[in-house]
GROMACS .gro file of C-alpha atoms in nm:
model
  101
    1MET     CA    1  24.441  16.663  17.955
    2LYS     CA    2  24.329  16.471  18.262
    3ILE     CA    3  24.559  16.676  18.488
    4ALA     CA    4  24.422  17.004  18.352
    5SER     CA    5  24.064  16.899  18.416
    6SER     CA    6  24.145  16.791  18.772
    7ILE     CA    7  24.318  17.125  18.838
    8LEU     CA    8  24.017  17.312  18.704
    9PHE     CA    9  23.798  17.104  18.937
   10PHE     CA   10  23.979  17.244  19.241
   11ILE     CA   11  23.978  17.599  19.104
   12ASN     CA   12  23.599  17.609  19.109
   13GLU     CA   13  23.465  17.844  19.375
   14ASP     CA   14  23.204  17.589  19.484
   15TYR     CA   15  23.476  17.377  19.646
   16MET     CA   16  23.647  17.645  19.854
   17LEU     CA   17  23.693  17.595  20.225
   18PRO     CA   18  23.485  17.826  20.446
   19CYS     CA   19  23.657  18.054  20.697
   20VAL     CA   20  23.602  17.895  21.037
   21ASN     CA   21  23.697  18.218  21.214
   22LYS     CA   22  23.435  18.412  21.019
   23GLN     CA   23  23.170  18.146  21.083
   24LEU     CA   24  23.234  18.121  21.457
   25LEU     CA   25  23.332  18.478  21.550
   26GLY     CA   26  23.178  18.676  21.267
   27ILE     CA   27  23.503  18.854  21.175
   28GLU     CA   28  23.745  18.781  20.896
   29CYS     CA   29  24.083  18.623  20.962
   30THR     CA   30  24.415  18.738  20.817
   31GLY     CA   31  24.387  18.476  20.542
   32CYS     CA   32  24.037  18.559  20.425
   33GLY     CA   33  24.042  18.611  20.050
   34ILE     CA   34  24.350  18.406  19.966
   35GLN     CA   35  24.154  18.122  19.804
   36ARG     CA   36  23.953  18.357  19.587
   37ALA     CA   37  24.269  18.550  19.498
   38ALA     CA   38  24.434  18.224  19.389
   39VAL     CA   39  24.132  18.143  19.171
   40LEU     CA   40  24.149  18.489  19.017
   41LEU     CA   41  24.518  18.435  18.943
   42PHE     CA   42  24.444  18.106  18.767
   43HIS     CA   43  24.185  18.288  18.558
   44GLY     CA   44  24.438  18.558  18.467
   45GLU     CA   45  24.270  18.839  18.660
   46PHE     CA   46  24.584  18.975  18.827
   47VAL     CA   47  24.450  19.315  18.936
   48GLU     CA   48  24.136  19.160  19.084
   49ALA     CA   49  24.350  18.905  19.269
   50PHE     CA   50  24.550  19.190  19.422
   51LYS     CA   51  24.232  19.371  19.522
   52MET     CA   52  24.097  19.054  19.682
   53TYR     CA   53  24.414  18.970  19.878
   54PRO     CA   54  24.713  19.205  19.832
   55ALA     CA   55  24.953  18.967  20.005
   56ILE     CA   56  24.912  18.705  19.731
   57TYR     CA   57  25.209  18.837  19.532
   58PRO     CA   58  25.462  18.863  19.818
   59LEU     CA   59  25.344  18.521  19.933
   60ILE     CA   60  25.400  18.367  19.590
   61LEU     CA   61  25.740  18.535  19.570
   62LEU     CA   62  25.834  18.399  19.913
   63MET     CA   63  25.719  18.045  19.832
   64GLY     CA   64  25.897  18.053  19.497
   65PHE     CA   65  26.219  18.173  19.658
   66LEU     CA   66  26.202  17.908  19.932
   67LEU     CA   67  26.147  17.639  19.669
   68LEU     CA   68  26.437  17.769  19.462
   69ASP     CA   69  26.656  17.785  19.774
   70ASN     CA   70  26.588  17.415  19.835
   71LEU     CA   71  26.691  17.329  19.480
   72MET     CA   72  27.014  17.531  19.464
   73THR     CA   73  27.251  17.725  19.684
   74ILE     CA   74  27.176  18.095  19.687
   75LYS     CA   75  27.413  18.348  19.836
   76TYR     CA   76  27.252  18.548  20.120
   77ALA     CA   77  26.947  18.320  20.112
   78ASN     CA   78  26.876  18.371  20.482
   79LYS     CA   79  26.870  18.749  20.452
   80ILE     CA   80  26.657  18.737  20.139
   81SER     CA   81  26.408  18.493  20.291
   82ILE     CA   82  26.382  18.699  20.611
   83PHE     CA   83  26.319  19.013  20.404
   84LEU     CA   84  26.051  18.835  20.200
   85MET     CA   85  25.889  18.698  20.516
   86ILE     CA   86  25.879  19.042  20.676
   87ALA     CA   87  25.736  19.193  20.358
   88THR     CA   88  25.468  18.923  20.339
   89VAL     CA   89  25.365  18.950  20.703
   90THR     CA   90  25.362  19.330  20.683
   91THR     CA   91  25.141  19.321  20.375
   92ILE     CA   92  24.903  19.074  20.544
   93LEU     CA   93  24.877  19.285  20.860
   94ILE     CA   94  24.833  19.616  20.675
   95ASN     CA   95  24.560  19.460  20.460
   96TYR     CA   96  24.389  19.319  20.769
   97ILE     CA   97  24.398  19.652  20.952
   98LEU     CA   98  24.269  19.843  20.648
   99LYS     CA   99  23.968  19.610  20.623
  100PHE     CA  100  23.838  19.749  20.952
  101LEU     CA  101  23.893  20.119  20.876
   0.00000   0.00000   0.00000
């Protein structure tokens, strides 16, 4: 019970870190929206999380695979992780470019 309440404390939008790039330069960075997308995921709003930051799902898949790769031996792990990294970076860059169009 105590763990759940402490997790919910950090999920609150009032405690999110501000984007330093946006504050100093006035433009969003490639990671803008990831915190809010994570909050939306914790609240079960999966479509809204994707709309906020489309790279959240490839990023979660990549992190999950890397964690699993550390726990067990996976055949072709290097090729799979490189593919997931390329997919994640591509999604981040496409999302970032589309924000300005």
